[in-house]
XYZ file of C-alpha atoms in Angstrom:
441
model
C 0.071 25.351 -13.079
C -0.295 23.767 -16.508
C 0.558 20.063 -16.447
C 0.825 17.346 -19.073
C 0.386 13.701 -18.039
C 1.472 11.056 -20.549
C -0.465 7.832 -20.102
C -4.038 7.365 -18.882
C -3.632 4.003 -17.221
C -4.168 3.514 -13.529
C -1.445 5.863 -12.298
C -1.672 8.469 -15.039
C -5.430 8.889 -14.919
C -5.667 9.086 -11.127
C -2.733 11.515 -11.009
C -4.114 13.752 -13.745
C -7.614 13.867 -12.288
C -6.321 14.662 -8.801
C -4.022 17.418 -10.055
C -7.044 18.957 -11.781
C -9.100 18.590 -8.594
C -6.438 20.697 -6.834
C -6.974 23.482 -9.372
C -4.234 22.817 -11.907
C -4.813 22.844 -15.667
C -4.183 19.266 -16.784
C -4.000 17.668 -20.206
C -3.633 13.889 -20.313
C -2.202 12.293 -23.428
C -2.613 8.698 -24.584
C -1.934 7.003 -27.923
C -5.111 4.912 -27.536
C -7.634 7.073 -29.400
C -10.600 4.949 -28.340
C -9.589 5.362 -24.703
C -9.187 9.113 -25.166
C -12.639 9.386 -26.741
C -14.135 7.507 -23.800
C -12.406 9.788 -21.305
C -13.597 12.887 -23.132
C -17.139 11.618 -22.575
C -16.405 11.357 -18.864
C -16.238 7.542 -18.843
C -13.483 6.053 -16.706
C -11.902 2.934 -18.275
C -10.897 1.614 -14.851
C -12.840 0.938 -11.670
C -11.641 3.055 -8.766
C -13.972 4.446 -6.082
C -14.546 8.176 -6.542
C -12.550 8.483 -9.768
C -15.481 8.729 -12.184
C -17.137 11.536 -10.252
C -13.944 13.612 -10.082
C -13.232 12.916 -13.757
C -16.592 14.296 -14.835
C -16.506 17.253 -12.436
C -13.109 18.455 -13.639
C -13.971 17.929 -17.302
C -17.037 20.082 -16.755
C -14.980 22.719 -14.952
C -12.537 22.883 -17.874
C -9.488 22.014 -15.772
C -9.048 18.564 -17.307
C -8.674 17.502 -20.923
C -7.573 14.493 -22.952
C -5.759 14.189 -26.247
C -3.985 11.676 -28.448
C -1.677 14.463 -29.671
C 1.510 15.075 -27.685
C 1.953 18.462 -29.333
C -1.466 19.549 -28.137
C -1.133 18.096 -24.638
C 2.336 19.438 -23.814
C 1.941 22.941 -25.227
C 2.619 25.500 -22.504
C 3.111 22.886 -19.788
C 5.535 23.568 -16.940
C 5.652 19.912 -15.937
C 5.268 16.808 -18.087
C 4.663 13.570 -16.170
C 5.526 10.205 -17.706
C 2.995 7.771 -16.232
C 2.984 4.873 -18.681
C 3.214 1.192 -17.841
C 6.412 -0.697 -17.052
C 5.243 -4.327 -17.204
C 7.658 -7.161 -16.475
C 9.671 -8.421 -19.414
C 10.257 -12.130 -19.930
C 13.362 -12.046 -17.707
C 11.623 -10.209 -14.850
C 13.191 -6.829 -15.620
C 10.960 -3.788 -16.031
C 10.050 -3.303 -19.688
C 10.820 0.349 -20.464
C 9.495 0.333 -24.022
C 6.531 2.584 -23.212
C 8.682 4.955 -21.142
C 11.239 5.293 -23.938
C 8.542 5.818 -26.560
C 6.958 8.526 -24.404
C 10.327 10.223 -23.893
C 11.016 10.222 -27.643
C 7.685 11.864 -28.402
C 8.054 14.389 -25.592
C 11.447 15.358 -26.996
C 9.796 16.210 -30.312
C 7.521 18.820 -28.742
C 8.888 19.922 -25.363
C 9.416 23.637 -24.801
C 12.231 25.344 -22.856
C 10.083 26.015 -19.779
C 8.895 22.435 -19.268
C 10.468 19.907 -16.900
C 9.973 16.141 -17.214
C 8.850 14.072 -14.222
C 8.894 10.254 -14.186
C 5.909 8.905 -12.243
C 6.232 5.386 -13.710
C 8.058 2.774 -11.629
C 11.462 2.477 -13.272
C 14.862 0.928 -12.454
C 17.658 2.990 -10.972
C 19.400 5.055 -13.610
C 16.373 5.437 -15.877
C 16.346 9.207 -15.347
C 19.953 9.424 -16.539
C 19.139 7.210 -19.529
C 16.172 9.379 -20.499
C 18.202 12.563 -20.117
C 20.820 11.339 -22.596
C 18.151 10.113 -24.990
C 16.137 13.326 -24.928
C 19.251 15.524 -25.278
C 20.034 13.641 -28.486
C 16.572 14.447 -29.849
C 16.820 18.084 -28.782
C 20.184 18.396 -30.459
C 18.650 17.122 -33.702
C 15.992 19.834 -33.339
C 18.752 22.431 -32.902
C 17.824 23.028 -29.259
C 21.042 22.694 -27.296
C 20.435 25.198 -24.515
C 17.332 23.749 -22.852
C 17.886 23.222 -19.112
C 16.988 19.538 -19.146
C 16.496 17.611 -15.926
C 14.567 14.402 -15.300
C 12.774 14.460 -11.956
C 11.767 11.228 -10.195
C 8.396 11.294 -8.408
C 7.287 7.703 -7.714
C 3.647 6.946 -6.897
C 2.414 5.123 -3.808
C -1.226 4.533 -4.674
C -3.210 1.645 -3.221
C -5.800 0.327 -5.639
C -9.263 0.811 -4.184
C -7.990 3.855 -2.254
C -5.999 5.565 -4.990
C -7.983 8.813 -5.159
C -7.679 9.299 -1.404
C -3.982 8.381 -1.485
C -3.332 10.856 -4.290
C -5.253 13.762 -2.754
C -4.015 13.087 0.784
C -0.651 11.299 0.481
C 1.297 10.133 3.526
C 4.406 11.530 1.876
C 5.619 12.782 -1.491
C 9.007 11.525 -2.694
C 10.898 13.746 -5.122
C 14.256 12.951 -6.671
C 15.723 16.131 -8.148
C 19.191 17.535 -8.718
C 18.557 21.281 -8.931
C 17.049 23.872 -6.607
C 14.789 25.035 -9.434
C 13.294 21.574 -9.870
C 12.850 21.098 -6.135
C 11.142 24.478 -5.852
C 8.748 23.676 -8.694
C 7.769 20.328 -7.153
C 7.220 21.960 -3.753
C 4.921 24.460 -5.438
C 2.963 21.669 -7.128
C 2.452 19.626 -3.963
C 1.983 22.502 -1.518
C -1.793 22.004 -1.598
C -1.474 18.246 -1.078
C 0.751 17.897 1.998
C 2.673 20.041 4.516
C 6.183 20.862 3.335
C 7.797 18.478 5.838
C 6.067 15.562 4.094
C 7.706 16.397 0.768
C 10.838 14.265 0.921
C 13.592 15.639 -1.300
C 16.423 13.349 -2.336
C 18.629 12.483 -5.300
C 16.933 10.805 -8.306
C 18.564 7.381 -7.766
C 17.350 7.241 -4.169
C 13.821 8.165 -5.250
C 13.830 5.434 -7.904
C 14.957 2.839 -5.344
C 12.449 4.030 -2.720
C 9.446 2.806 -4.718
C 10.876 -0.685 -5.191
C 12.059 -0.885 -1.590
C 8.635 0.120 -0.214
C 6.750 -2.467 -2.262
C 9.287 -5.190 -1.552
C 9.033 -4.486 2.198
C 5.215 -4.756 2.162
C 5.356 -7.889 0.022
C 7.903 -9.365 2.440
C 5.489 -8.927 5.349
C 2.767 -10.797 3.466
C 5.070 -13.634 2.433
C 6.478 -13.884 5.957
C 2.999 -14.313 7.428
C 2.113 -16.885 4.788
C 5.127 -18.946 5.832
C 4.100 -18.541 9.475
C 0.596 -19.724 8.500
C 2.063 -22.917 7.047
C 3.952 -23.480 10.289
C 0.755 -22.853 12.277
C -1.013 -25.587 10.331
C 1.813 -28.003 11.132
C 2.058 -27.338 14.872
C -1.588 -26.649 15.739
C -1.460 -22.857 16.128
C -3.815 -20.125 14.874
C -2.217 -17.537 12.593
C -4.791 -14.896 13.578
C -3.696 -15.192 17.200
C -0.066 -14.975 16.113
C -0.874 -11.870 14.067
C -2.535 -10.233 17.074
C 0.440 -11.097 19.227
C 3.023 -9.503 16.944
C 0.913 -6.626 15.593
C 0.585 -5.163 19.088
C 4.325 -4.473 18.971
C 4.504 -0.868 17.784
C 7.727 -1.642 15.935
C 5.743 -4.034 13.729
C 2.130 -2.813 13.575
C -0.906 -4.526 12.081
C -0.724 -3.782 8.369
C 0.124 -6.313 5.628
C 0.134 -9.217 8.082
C -2.886 -11.139 6.793
C -2.135 -14.697 5.753
C -3.977 -15.807 2.626
C -3.684 -17.169 -0.877
C -0.983 -14.751 -2.007
C -0.602 -11.200 -3.235
C -1.134 -9.994 -6.788
C -1.774 -6.705 -8.575
C 0.169 -4.325 -10.716
C 2.956 -3.502 -8.251
C 4.158 -6.093 -5.755
C 4.847 -9.028 -8.123
C 6.599 -7.051 -10.829
C 8.431 -4.695 -8.473
C 9.867 -7.480 -6.309
C 11.064 -9.313 -9.433
C 12.466 -6.087 -10.903
C 14.294 -5.305 -7.649
C 15.934 -8.734 -7.834
C 17.017 -7.990 -11.406
C 18.383 -4.582 -10.424
C 20.455 -6.191 -7.673
C 21.690 -8.962 -9.959
C 22.770 -6.362 -12.523
C 25.030 -4.952 -9.793
C 26.422 -8.366 -8.904
C 24.255 -8.783 -5.789
C 22.354 -11.878 -4.741
C 19.014 -10.414 -3.579
C 18.375 -13.376 -1.272
C 15.483 -11.960 0.737
C 13.625 -10.358 -2.183
C 13.976 -13.569 -4.203
C 12.575 -15.585 -1.297
C 9.605 -13.207 -0.979
C 8.695 -13.815 -4.617
C 9.198 -17.591 -4.296
C 6.945 -17.841 -1.225
C 4.223 -15.905 -3.024
C 4.365 -18.090 -6.121
C 3.884 -21.159 -3.916
C 1.136 -19.491 -1.878
C -0.928 -18.724 -4.987
C -1.067 -22.497 -5.580
C -2.198 -23.231 -2.015
C -5.969 -23.245 -2.571
C -5.645 -25.514 -5.591
C -3.485 -27.937 -3.597
C -5.964 -27.904 -0.688
C -8.774 -28.732 -3.099
C -6.752 -31.534 -4.685
C -6.163 -32.979 -1.238
C -9.929 -33.028 -0.702
C -11.234 -34.062 -4.139
C -8.228 -35.684 -5.823
C -6.414 -34.554 -8.956
C -9.330 -35.659 -11.152
C -12.107 -33.172 -10.384
C -14.462 -34.224 -13.141
C -17.984 -33.453 -11.917
C -16.909 -31.079 -9.130
C -18.624 -27.674 -9.347
C -16.413 -25.017 -7.718
C -17.938 -21.619 -6.909
C -15.095 -19.083 -6.930
C -15.841 -16.013 -4.819
C -13.828 -13.046 -6.057
C -11.593 -12.597 -9.080
C -9.775 -9.261 -8.681
C -6.457 -9.435 -6.837
C -7.962 -7.387 -3.981
C -11.298 -5.739 -3.120
C -12.070 -2.238 -4.384
C -10.636 -2.751 -7.875
C -11.231 -4.607 -11.126
C -7.501 -5.232 -11.588
C -6.776 -8.847 -12.541
C -3.002 -8.534 -12.922
C -1.264 -11.445 -11.153
C -4.516 -12.227 -9.307
C -4.436 -15.475 -7.267
C -7.795 -16.385 -8.844
C -6.061 -16.885 -12.201
C -3.689 -19.514 -10.800
C -6.521 -21.273 -8.984
C -9.058 -21.322 -11.828
C -6.603 -22.432 -14.490
C -5.523 -25.282 -12.210
C -9.112 -26.333 -11.526
C -10.026 -26.283 -15.217
C -6.970 -28.406 -16.021
C -8.163 -30.900 -13.383
C -11.574 -31.134 -15.059
C -13.580 -29.115 -12.523
C -16.630 -27.118 -13.531
C -15.836 -23.542 -12.483
C -18.394 -20.849 -11.782
C -17.149 -17.414 -10.669
C -18.472 -14.132 -9.306
C -16.859 -10.742 -8.668
C -18.737 -7.461 -8.051
C -16.668 -5.467 -10.580
C -13.946 -7.589 -12.244
C -15.985 -9.899 -14.465
C -15.242 -7.939 -17.645
C -11.490 -8.036 -17.106
C -11.613 -11.679 -15.996
C -13.463 -12.879 -19.098
C -10.492 -11.844 -21.246
C -8.050 -13.870 -19.141
C -9.842 -17.036 -18.092
C -10.628 -20.220 -20.048
C -13.847 -20.122 -22.086
C -15.305 -22.935 -20.008
C -15.583 -20.715 -16.923
C -19.137 -19.555 -16.238
C -19.923 -16.284 -14.515
C -22.700 -15.663 -11.986
C -24.498 -12.355 -11.566
C -24.722 -12.607 -7.783
C -23.764 -14.806 -4.844
C -27.030 -16.711 -4.785
C -26.639 -17.738 -8.408
C -22.967 -18.553 -7.782
C -23.556 -20.940 -4.892
C -26.677 -22.701 -6.180
C -25.846 -26.406 -6.569
C -22.094 -25.933 -6.002
C -19.959 -28.668 -4.480
C -17.743 -26.115 -2.783
C -17.276 -22.379 -2.332
C -13.769 -20.919 -2.658
C -13.104 -17.464 -1.159
C -10.333 -15.759 -3.140
C -10.968 -11.998 -2.792
C -12.114 -10.474 0.498
C -14.954 -8.299 -0.823
C -17.006 -6.885 2.101
C -20.205 -8.594 0.897
C -18.492 -11.981 1.268
C -18.078 -11.345 4.969
C -21.836 -10.805 5.329
C -23.064 -14.040 3.735
C -25.833 -15.984 5.437
C -23.963 -19.297 5.332
C -26.897 -21.248 6.683
C -28.982 -20.240 3.659
C -25.991 -20.642 1.356
C -25.377 -24.164 2.639
C -28.979 -25.105 1.931
C -28.522 -24.012 -1.693
C -25.217 -25.847 -2.218
C -24.979 -29.484 -3.259
C -22.221 -30.107 -0.737
C -21.370 -27.872 2.227
C -17.650 -27.372 1.662
C -15.794 -24.048 1.914
C -12.166 -23.257 1.113
C -11.461 -19.838 2.639
C -8.359 -18.292 1.085
C -8.754 -15.087 3.093
C -9.802 -16.387 6.526
C -13.060 -14.428 6.374
C -15.227 -16.893 8.304
C -15.312 -18.069 11.891
C -14.210 -21.731 11.761
C -16.272 -22.818 14.755
C -19.439 -21.223 13.385
C -18.880 -22.843 10.004
C -18.439 -26.251 11.626
C -21.556 -25.697 13.754
C -23.477 -25.094 10.513
C -22.279 -28.446 9.200
C -19.638 -27.191 6.770
C -16.343 -28.792 5.922
C -14.264 -25.676 6.371
C -10.689 -25.268 5.149
C -8.699 -22.088 5.832
C -5.090 -20.932 5.910
C -2.919 -21.158 9.002
C -5.698 -21.722 11.547
C -5.342 -25.461 12.212
C -9.012 -25.905 11.432
C -9.031 -28.933 9.156
C -12.158 -31.064 9.669
C-alpha cells in the first residue's frame, strides 16, 4: 500500500519507518528542508533504539522516501497520516496549528482515492473540524464528490521502545465511520497484529482513548508519589508498599515507581489537555487536575531536599546531576524533571555539572549557560559535593560507589529514582537521600 506520512517528528518518523519495514511504500513529508535532507542521507534526527538501522535499510530498499513537497509525497497514496506535533498552548489546550496547516496543504493535493488518518494526539471533535475545513478547500478546487472521511488512529508509543511498540503493538485503535475505512485500516495493520487486537470504534471514542490512557498511567505515578510522601512521614518504605500492591493482579506492577516526577512529550500535555477538554464541556476534571498538580510539586522535590540539606544559598556547592532526559532510552528533554531541578539550583547559586549518555545536545539548548557538561560519570563526579540521580539510565545502577565516593569532595547522594540500596550507601559512608523510603541520615 502506498502511504503518505505528514510530519517527521517522533511519531511520524517511527510510524513511517515501521510501515516501510512491513513492506509498504512510504513517503514522509516535512516542511523542514534541512531535516528532510538529513533523513534522505539516512541520519535520524532523534535518538530511538533501532530506528536509525531501519531508516537506512528501508531507504536502501526503496520503500521509504522523504520530501518537503506535499504534492510529491501524497501522489498516489491510499492513506495520508497526519503525525505533526500538538504542543500545549499557553492555556493548556492542545495547539492544533500544525494539524490545521497540514490539513490545508493536504486538501490542496489530495486525490479521490486517498483517506486521511489523524495519528497526532488531538482533542475530541478534531476529526469533524478537519472534515469541514478540508471540504471547504475541495469545494474551492471544484472537487465536491470526493468521499471524505477523517479516520482517528492514535499512537501508543513508549519512547525508548517506540520501534518495538510500533512493529508489535499491544492493540491498534481505529476510529472510523464507514465500512470502507475500517476495511482499509484492517488491511494496513493485518501484518502488525491479529484482527482481534484491532479495536474499531467511533472517531470521538478513539480520540478520547489516547488521552484517557495517558491520564490513567500518569495517575498511577502521581498516586505513588503521594504515597511516597506519606511513607516518609510515617516511617514506611515505598518499595515495600509497591511490592505489596503490585502483587494484586487487578493493579499490577507497571507505572508504580515513586520518583522525582514524570515528563516527556505525552503525559504532561495530555493530562492538561484532558482537563481543558472536560472544562470545555462544563466538567470539573478533579482527578486529572490533581494528577497534574501532584506531578508539578514532585518535580520540585529534589530541589527542596537539597535546600533542606545545604540551605537556599548554595554558593560554592558543586552538584553533579546524573541524567537529563525525562526517561532512559531517549534524548527527549520535554518537561524533564532535570530542567526544574537545574534551573532551581542555578538560581540558588550552585555550580551545576551534568551528564547524560544521549541527551546533552538537546539539554544544551534548554539549560542556563553556566551549566557544565561532563563526558562520562567519572568526570561528572570528580570533586562534586553531591550526586543527584534524575534519570534511571542502566549505567547509573552499576556505579562503583566506593570509587565514586573517593573521587567526590563530599559523599552525599540525592537519589530521585531510588536506584541505590540505602543500607549499602550508608555502609559506604554516604549521606543518602531518596524518595519515600524513610532513609534520611
